[in-house]
XYZ file of C-alpha atoms in Angstrom:
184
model
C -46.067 124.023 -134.409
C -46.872 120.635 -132.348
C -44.114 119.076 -134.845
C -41.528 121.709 -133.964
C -42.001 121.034 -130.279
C -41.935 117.177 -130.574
C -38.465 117.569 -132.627
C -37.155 120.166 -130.135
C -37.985 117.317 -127.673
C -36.938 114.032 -129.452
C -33.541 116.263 -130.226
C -32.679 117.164 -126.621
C -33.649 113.208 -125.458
C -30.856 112.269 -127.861
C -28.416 114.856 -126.324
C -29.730 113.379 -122.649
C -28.568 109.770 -124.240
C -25.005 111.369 -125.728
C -24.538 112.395 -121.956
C -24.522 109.541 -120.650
C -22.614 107.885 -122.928
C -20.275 110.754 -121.736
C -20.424 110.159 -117.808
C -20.541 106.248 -118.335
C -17.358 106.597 -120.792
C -15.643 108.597 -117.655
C -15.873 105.015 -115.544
C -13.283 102.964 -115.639
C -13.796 99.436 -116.433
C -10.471 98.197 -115.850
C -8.327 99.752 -118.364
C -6.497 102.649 -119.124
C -8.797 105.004 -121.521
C -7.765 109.082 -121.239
C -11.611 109.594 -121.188
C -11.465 108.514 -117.183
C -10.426 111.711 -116.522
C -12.976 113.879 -118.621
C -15.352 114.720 -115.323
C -11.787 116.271 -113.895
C -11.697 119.755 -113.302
C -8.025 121.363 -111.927
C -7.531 124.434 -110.178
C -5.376 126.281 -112.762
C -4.511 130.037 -112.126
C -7.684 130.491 -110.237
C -9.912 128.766 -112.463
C -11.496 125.381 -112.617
C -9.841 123.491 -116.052
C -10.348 120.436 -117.257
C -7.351 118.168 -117.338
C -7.042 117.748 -121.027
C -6.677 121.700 -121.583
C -3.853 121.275 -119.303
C -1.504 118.259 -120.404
C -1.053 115.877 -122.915
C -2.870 112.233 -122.341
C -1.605 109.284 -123.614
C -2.588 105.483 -122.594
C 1.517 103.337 -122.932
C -0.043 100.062 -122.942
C -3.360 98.771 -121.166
C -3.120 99.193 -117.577
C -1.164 103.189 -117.608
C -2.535 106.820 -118.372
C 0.250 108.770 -118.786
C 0.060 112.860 -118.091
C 2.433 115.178 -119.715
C 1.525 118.782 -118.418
C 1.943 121.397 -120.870
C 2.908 123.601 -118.068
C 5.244 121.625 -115.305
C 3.422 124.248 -112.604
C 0.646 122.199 -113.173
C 1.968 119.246 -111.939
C 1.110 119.424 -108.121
C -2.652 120.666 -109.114
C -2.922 117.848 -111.253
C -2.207 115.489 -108.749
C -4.564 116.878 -106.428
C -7.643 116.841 -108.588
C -7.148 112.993 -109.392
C -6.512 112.342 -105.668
C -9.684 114.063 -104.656
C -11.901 113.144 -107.281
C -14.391 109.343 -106.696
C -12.096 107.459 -109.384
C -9.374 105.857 -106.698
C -6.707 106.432 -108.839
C -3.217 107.233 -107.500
C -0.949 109.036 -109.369
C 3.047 109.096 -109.021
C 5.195 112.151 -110.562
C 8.473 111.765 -111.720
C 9.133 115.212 -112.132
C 8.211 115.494 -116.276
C 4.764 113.172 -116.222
C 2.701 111.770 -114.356
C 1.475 107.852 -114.447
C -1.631 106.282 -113.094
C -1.426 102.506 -113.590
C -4.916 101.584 -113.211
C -5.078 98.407 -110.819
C -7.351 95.521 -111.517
C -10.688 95.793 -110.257
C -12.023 94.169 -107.572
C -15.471 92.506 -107.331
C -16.401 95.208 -104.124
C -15.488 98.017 -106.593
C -16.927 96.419 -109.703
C -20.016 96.457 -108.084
C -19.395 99.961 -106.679
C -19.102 101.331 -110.466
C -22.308 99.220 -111.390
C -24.248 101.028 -108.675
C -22.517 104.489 -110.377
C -23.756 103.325 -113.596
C -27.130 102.807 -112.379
C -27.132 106.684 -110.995
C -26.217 107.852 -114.005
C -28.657 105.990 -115.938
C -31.505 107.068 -113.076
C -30.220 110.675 -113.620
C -30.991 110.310 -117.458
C -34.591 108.579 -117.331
C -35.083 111.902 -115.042
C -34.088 114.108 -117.455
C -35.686 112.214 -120.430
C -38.964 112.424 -118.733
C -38.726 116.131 -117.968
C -38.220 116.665 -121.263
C -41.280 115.136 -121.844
C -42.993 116.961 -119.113
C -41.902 120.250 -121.038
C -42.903 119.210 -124.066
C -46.682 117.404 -123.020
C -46.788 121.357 -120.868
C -46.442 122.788 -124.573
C -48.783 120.828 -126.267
C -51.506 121.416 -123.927
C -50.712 125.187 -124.002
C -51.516 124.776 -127.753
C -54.439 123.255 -126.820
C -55.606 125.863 -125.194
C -54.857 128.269 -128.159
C -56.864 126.507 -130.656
C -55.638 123.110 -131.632
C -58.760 120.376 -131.042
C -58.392 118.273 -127.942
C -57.718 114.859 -130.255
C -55.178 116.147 -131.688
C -53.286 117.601 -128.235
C -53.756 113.810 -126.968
C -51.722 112.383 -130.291
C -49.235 114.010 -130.155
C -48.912 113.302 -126.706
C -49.043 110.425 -127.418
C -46.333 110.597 -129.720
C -43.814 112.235 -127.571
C -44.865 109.361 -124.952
C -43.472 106.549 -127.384
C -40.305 108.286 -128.254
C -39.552 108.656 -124.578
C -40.418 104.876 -124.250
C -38.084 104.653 -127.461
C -35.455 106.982 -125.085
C -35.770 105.586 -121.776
C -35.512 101.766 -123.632
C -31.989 103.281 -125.424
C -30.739 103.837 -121.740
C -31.456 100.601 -120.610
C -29.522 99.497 -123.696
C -26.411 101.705 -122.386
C -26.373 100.775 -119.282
C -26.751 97.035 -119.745
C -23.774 97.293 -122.508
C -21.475 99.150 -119.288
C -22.455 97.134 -117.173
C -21.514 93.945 -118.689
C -18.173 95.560 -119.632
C -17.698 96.972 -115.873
C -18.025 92.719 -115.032
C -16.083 91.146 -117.314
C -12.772 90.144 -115.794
């Protein structure tokens, strides 16, 4: 039972890591990538879609994202989202696509996205150590049903250095975007 919990746990830290590989892959570091606009939800018929249900996404060269809506009602609802959402992009609409030429970044917003990075990472040490909260919580309530109390404090201590392991793997991310975010 105490092995089943600690798996349950070390498997939903990994999923923790894979999203924030996710987020940090929506942040643009410069170039064009069709992931930017994964966190982008459009009002489509009444219901919130993301972007890549709607339209094609294709990256030209380095610097362009092009959209090709599958439905050309989409167009104006497409432009919205990306105009409201935190990536200040603009996009232009000629009618059958639109492009977002992603401008160079500036050191103001480089640092800007750095300080994003570093939420997102926060946000995931959070949720790796509630994890671990959960899991220590279900140990102890084993504890109480008959495993012995050395026992309950090695596997805690267990789950402890895999969220060390976790929370080290994060730093590793977020170092890696970081450096990519300020390379010019």
């Amino acid at each position: 039972m105490p092995q089943s919990i600690k798996k349950n746990a070390e498997d939903r830290m990994d999923k923790a890591i894979g999203a924030l590989r996710r987020d940090l892959s929506s942040l643009r570091a410069g170039r064009a990538t069709p992931s930017l606009l994964d966190r982008i939800q459009v009002e489509y018929y009444g219901a919130m879609t993301p972007v890549n249900q709607l339209a094609n996404l294709t990256t030209p060269d380095s610097r362009t994202l092009l959209i090709q809506p599958w439905d050309k009602s989409s167009m104006s609802s497409i432009e919205k989202a990306i105009m409201k959402s935190d990536l200040g992009l603009t996009p232009s609409n000629d009618g059958i696509v639109i492009r977002i030429v992603i401008p160079a970044l500036t050191e103001e917003r480089r640092s800007d996205l750095v300080k994003m990075t570093k939420k997102f990472g926060e946000e995931a040490k959070i949720a790796i150590r509630n994890i671990r909260r959960d899991a220590n919580d279900e140990i102890k309530k084993l504890e109480k049903a008959g495993i012995s109390e050395d026992e309950s404090r090695k596997h805690q201590e267990d789950i402890q250095k895999f969220t060390d392991k976790f929370v080290a793997e994060v730093e590793k991310v977020l170092a890696a975007k970081e450096k990519e975010i300020m390379e010019v």
